[in-house]
GROMACS .gro file of N, CA and C in nm:
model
  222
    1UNK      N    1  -0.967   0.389   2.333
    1UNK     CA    2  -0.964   0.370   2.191
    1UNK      C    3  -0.819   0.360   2.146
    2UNK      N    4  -0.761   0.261   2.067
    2UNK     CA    5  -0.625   0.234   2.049
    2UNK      C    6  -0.602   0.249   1.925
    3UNK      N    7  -0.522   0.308   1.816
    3UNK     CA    8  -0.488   0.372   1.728
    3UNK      C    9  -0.422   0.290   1.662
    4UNK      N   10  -0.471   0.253   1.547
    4UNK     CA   11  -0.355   0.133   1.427
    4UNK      C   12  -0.282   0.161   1.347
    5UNK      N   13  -0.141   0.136   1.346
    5UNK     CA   14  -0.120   0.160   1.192
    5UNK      C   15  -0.142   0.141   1.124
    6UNK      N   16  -0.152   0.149   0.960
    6UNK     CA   17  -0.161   0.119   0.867
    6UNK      C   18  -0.098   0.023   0.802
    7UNK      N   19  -0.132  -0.135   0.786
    7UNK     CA   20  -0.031  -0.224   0.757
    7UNK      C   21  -0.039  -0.252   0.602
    8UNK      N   22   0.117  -0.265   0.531
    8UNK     CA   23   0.101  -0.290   0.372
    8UNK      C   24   0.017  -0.409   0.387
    9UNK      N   25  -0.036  -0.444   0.270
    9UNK     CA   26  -0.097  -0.573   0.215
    9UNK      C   27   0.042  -0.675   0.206
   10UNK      N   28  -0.050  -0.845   0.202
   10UNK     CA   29   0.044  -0.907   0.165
   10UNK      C   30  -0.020  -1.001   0.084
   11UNK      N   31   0.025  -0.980  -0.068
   11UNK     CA   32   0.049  -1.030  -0.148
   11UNK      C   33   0.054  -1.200  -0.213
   12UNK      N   34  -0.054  -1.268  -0.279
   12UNK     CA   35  -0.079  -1.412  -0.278
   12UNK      C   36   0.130  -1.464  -0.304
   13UNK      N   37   0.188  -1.343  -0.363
   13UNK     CA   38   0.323  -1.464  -0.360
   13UNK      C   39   0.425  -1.390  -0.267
   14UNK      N   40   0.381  -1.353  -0.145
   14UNK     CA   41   0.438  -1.312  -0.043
   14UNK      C   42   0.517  -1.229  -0.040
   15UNK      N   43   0.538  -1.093  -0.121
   15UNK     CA   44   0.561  -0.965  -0.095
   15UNK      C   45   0.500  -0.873  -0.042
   16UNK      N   46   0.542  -0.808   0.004
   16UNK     CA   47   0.482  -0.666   0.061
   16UNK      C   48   0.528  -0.518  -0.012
   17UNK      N   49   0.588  -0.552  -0.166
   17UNK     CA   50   0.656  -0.455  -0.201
   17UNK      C   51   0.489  -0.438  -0.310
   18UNK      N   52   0.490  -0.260  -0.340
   18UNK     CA   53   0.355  -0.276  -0.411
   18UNK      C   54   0.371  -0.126  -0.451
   19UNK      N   55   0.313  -0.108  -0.618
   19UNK     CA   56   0.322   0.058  -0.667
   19UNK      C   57   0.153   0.083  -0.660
   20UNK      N   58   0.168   0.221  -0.712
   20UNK     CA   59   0.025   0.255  -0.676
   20UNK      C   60  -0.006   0.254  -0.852
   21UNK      N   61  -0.096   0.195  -0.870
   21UNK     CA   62  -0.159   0.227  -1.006
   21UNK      C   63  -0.282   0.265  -1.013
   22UNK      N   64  -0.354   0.324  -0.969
   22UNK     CA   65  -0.528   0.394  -0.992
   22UNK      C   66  -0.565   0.418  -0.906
   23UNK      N   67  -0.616   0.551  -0.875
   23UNK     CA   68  -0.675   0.596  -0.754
   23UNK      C   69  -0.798   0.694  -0.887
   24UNK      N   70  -0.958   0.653  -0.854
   24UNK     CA   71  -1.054   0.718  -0.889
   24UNK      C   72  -1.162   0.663  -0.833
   25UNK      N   73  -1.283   0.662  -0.932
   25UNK     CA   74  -1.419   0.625  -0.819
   25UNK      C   75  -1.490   0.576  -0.886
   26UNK      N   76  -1.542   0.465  -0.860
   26UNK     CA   77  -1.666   0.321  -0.929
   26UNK      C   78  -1.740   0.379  -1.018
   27UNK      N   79  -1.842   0.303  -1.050
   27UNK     CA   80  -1.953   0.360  -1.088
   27UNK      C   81  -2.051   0.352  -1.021
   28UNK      N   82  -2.026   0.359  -0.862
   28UNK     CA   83  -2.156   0.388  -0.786
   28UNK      C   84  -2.120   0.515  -0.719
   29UNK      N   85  -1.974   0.609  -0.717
   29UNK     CA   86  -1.931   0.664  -0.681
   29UNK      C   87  -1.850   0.669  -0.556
   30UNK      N   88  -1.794   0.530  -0.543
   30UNK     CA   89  -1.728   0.519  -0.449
   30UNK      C   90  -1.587   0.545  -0.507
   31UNK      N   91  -1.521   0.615  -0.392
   31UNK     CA   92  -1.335   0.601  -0.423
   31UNK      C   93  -1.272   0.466  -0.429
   32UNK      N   94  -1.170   0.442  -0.542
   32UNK     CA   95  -1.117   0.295  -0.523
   32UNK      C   96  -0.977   0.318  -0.538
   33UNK      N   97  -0.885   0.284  -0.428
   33UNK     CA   98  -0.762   0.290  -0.469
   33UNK      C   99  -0.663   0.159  -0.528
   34UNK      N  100  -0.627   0.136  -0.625
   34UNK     CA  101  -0.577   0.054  -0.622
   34UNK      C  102  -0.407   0.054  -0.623
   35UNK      N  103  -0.344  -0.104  -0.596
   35UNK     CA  104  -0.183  -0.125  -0.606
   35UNK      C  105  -0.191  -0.237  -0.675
   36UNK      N  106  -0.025  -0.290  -0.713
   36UNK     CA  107  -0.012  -0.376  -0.797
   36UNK      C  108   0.102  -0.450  -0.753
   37UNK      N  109   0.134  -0.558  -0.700
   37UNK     CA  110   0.257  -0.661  -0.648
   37UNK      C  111   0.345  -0.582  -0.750
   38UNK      N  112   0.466  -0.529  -0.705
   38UNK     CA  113   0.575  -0.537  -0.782
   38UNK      C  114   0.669  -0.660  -0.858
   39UNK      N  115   0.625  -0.805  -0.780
   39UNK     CA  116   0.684  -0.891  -0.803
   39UNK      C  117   0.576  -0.991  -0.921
   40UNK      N  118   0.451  -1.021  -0.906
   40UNK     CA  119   0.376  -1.052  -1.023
   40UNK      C  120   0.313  -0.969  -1.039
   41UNK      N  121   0.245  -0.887  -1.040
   41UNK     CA  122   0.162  -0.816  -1.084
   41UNK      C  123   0.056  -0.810  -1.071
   42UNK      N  124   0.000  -0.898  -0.953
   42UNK     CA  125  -0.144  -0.856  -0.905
   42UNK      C  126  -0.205  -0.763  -0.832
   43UNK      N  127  -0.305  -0.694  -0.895
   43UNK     CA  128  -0.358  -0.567  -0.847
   43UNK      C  129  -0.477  -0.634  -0.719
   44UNK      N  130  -0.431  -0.541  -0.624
   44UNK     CA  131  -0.522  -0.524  -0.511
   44UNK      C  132  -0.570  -0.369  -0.505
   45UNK      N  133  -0.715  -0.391  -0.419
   45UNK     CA  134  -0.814  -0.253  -0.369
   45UNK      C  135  -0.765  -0.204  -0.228
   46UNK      N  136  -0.701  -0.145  -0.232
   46UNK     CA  137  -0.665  -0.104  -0.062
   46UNK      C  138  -0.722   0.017  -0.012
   47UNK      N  139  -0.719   0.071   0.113
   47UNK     CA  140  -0.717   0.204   0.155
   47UNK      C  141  -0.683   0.289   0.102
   48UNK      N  142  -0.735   0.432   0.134
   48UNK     CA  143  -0.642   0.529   0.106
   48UNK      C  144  -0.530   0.556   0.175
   49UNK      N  145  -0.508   0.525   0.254
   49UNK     CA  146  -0.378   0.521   0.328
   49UNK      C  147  -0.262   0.473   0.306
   50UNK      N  148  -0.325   0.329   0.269
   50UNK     CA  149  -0.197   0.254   0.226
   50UNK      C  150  -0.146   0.245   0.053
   51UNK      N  151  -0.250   0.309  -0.030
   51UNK     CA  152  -0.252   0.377  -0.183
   51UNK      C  153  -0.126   0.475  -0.138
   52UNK      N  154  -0.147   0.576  -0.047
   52UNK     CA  155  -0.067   0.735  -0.024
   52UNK      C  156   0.043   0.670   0.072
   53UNK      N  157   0.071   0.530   0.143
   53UNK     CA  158   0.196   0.515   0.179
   53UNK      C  159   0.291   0.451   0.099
   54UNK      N  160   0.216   0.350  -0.027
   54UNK     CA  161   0.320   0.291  -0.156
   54UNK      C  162   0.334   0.443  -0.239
   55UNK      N  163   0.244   0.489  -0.234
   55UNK     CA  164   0.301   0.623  -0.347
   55UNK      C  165   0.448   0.689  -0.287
   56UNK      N  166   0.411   0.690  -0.144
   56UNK     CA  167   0.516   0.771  -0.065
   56UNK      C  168   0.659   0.739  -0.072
   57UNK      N  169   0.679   0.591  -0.074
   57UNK     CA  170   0.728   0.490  -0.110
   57UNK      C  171   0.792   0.484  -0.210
   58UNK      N  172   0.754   0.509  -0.337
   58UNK     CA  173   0.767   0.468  -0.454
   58UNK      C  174   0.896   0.638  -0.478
   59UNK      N  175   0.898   0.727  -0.371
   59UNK     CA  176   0.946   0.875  -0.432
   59UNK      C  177   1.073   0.882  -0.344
   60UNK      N  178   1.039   0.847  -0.205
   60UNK     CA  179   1.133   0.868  -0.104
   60UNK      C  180   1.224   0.720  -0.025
   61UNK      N  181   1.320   0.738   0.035
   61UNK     CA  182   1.376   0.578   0.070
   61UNK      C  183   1.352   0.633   0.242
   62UNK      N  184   1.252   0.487   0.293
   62UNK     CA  185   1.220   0.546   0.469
   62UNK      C  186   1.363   0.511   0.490
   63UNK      N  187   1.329   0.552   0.644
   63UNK     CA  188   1.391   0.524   0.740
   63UNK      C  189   1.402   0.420   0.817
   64UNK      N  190   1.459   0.328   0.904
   64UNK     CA  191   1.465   0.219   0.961
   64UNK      C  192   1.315   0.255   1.073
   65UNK      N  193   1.323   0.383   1.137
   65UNK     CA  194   1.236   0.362   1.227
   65UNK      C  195   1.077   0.412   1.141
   66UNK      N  196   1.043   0.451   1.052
   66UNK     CA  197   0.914   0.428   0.926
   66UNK      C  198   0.924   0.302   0.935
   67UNK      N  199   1.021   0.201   0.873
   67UNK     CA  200   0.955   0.089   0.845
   67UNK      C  201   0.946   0.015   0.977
   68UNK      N  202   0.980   0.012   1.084
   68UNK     CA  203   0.925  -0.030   1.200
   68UNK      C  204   0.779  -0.016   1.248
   69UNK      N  205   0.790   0.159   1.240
   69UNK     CA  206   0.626   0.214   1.245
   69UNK      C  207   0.517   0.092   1.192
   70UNK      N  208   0.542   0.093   1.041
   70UNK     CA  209   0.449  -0.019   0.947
   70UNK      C  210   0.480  -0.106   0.943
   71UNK      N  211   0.556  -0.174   1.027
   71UNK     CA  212   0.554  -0.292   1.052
   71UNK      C  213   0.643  -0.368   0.909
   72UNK      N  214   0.722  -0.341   0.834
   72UNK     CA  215   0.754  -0.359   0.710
   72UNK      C  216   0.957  -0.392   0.676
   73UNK      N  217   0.992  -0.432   0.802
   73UNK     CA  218   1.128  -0.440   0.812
   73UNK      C  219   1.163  -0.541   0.693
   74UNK      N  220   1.279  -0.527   0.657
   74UNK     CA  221   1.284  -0.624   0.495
   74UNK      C  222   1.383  -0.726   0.586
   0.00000   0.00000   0.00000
């Protein structure tokens, strides 16, 4: 069994930069996390993972070898 990282989304105008704006739950009771392109502003439904790695993101500046991890080198 081989273990994935978590890869950011990419974005219809080709960023990968993204804030977290809404994390709650449908009205069927499902969790929905959502993000939002920093560059236009389109909101995507992602994981929780990758909701809690733009939040992470958004507080702290990674490291060269983090953004390797996710695949996310600028």
């Amino acid at each position: 069994m081989s273990t994935m990282s978590p890869n950011m989304p990419l974005c219809a105008c080709g960023s990968k930069k993204f804030r977290p704006v809404e994390a709650g739950k449908s009205r069927t009771g499902k969790r929905i996390y959502t993000v939002a392109c920093v560059e236009c502003q389109k909101r995507k439904d992602v994981s929780k993972t990758v909701y809690a790695l733009c939040k992470y993101l958004m507080t702290h500046e990674p490291t060269k070898a983090f953004l390797q991890l996710f695949e996310m080198e600028s």
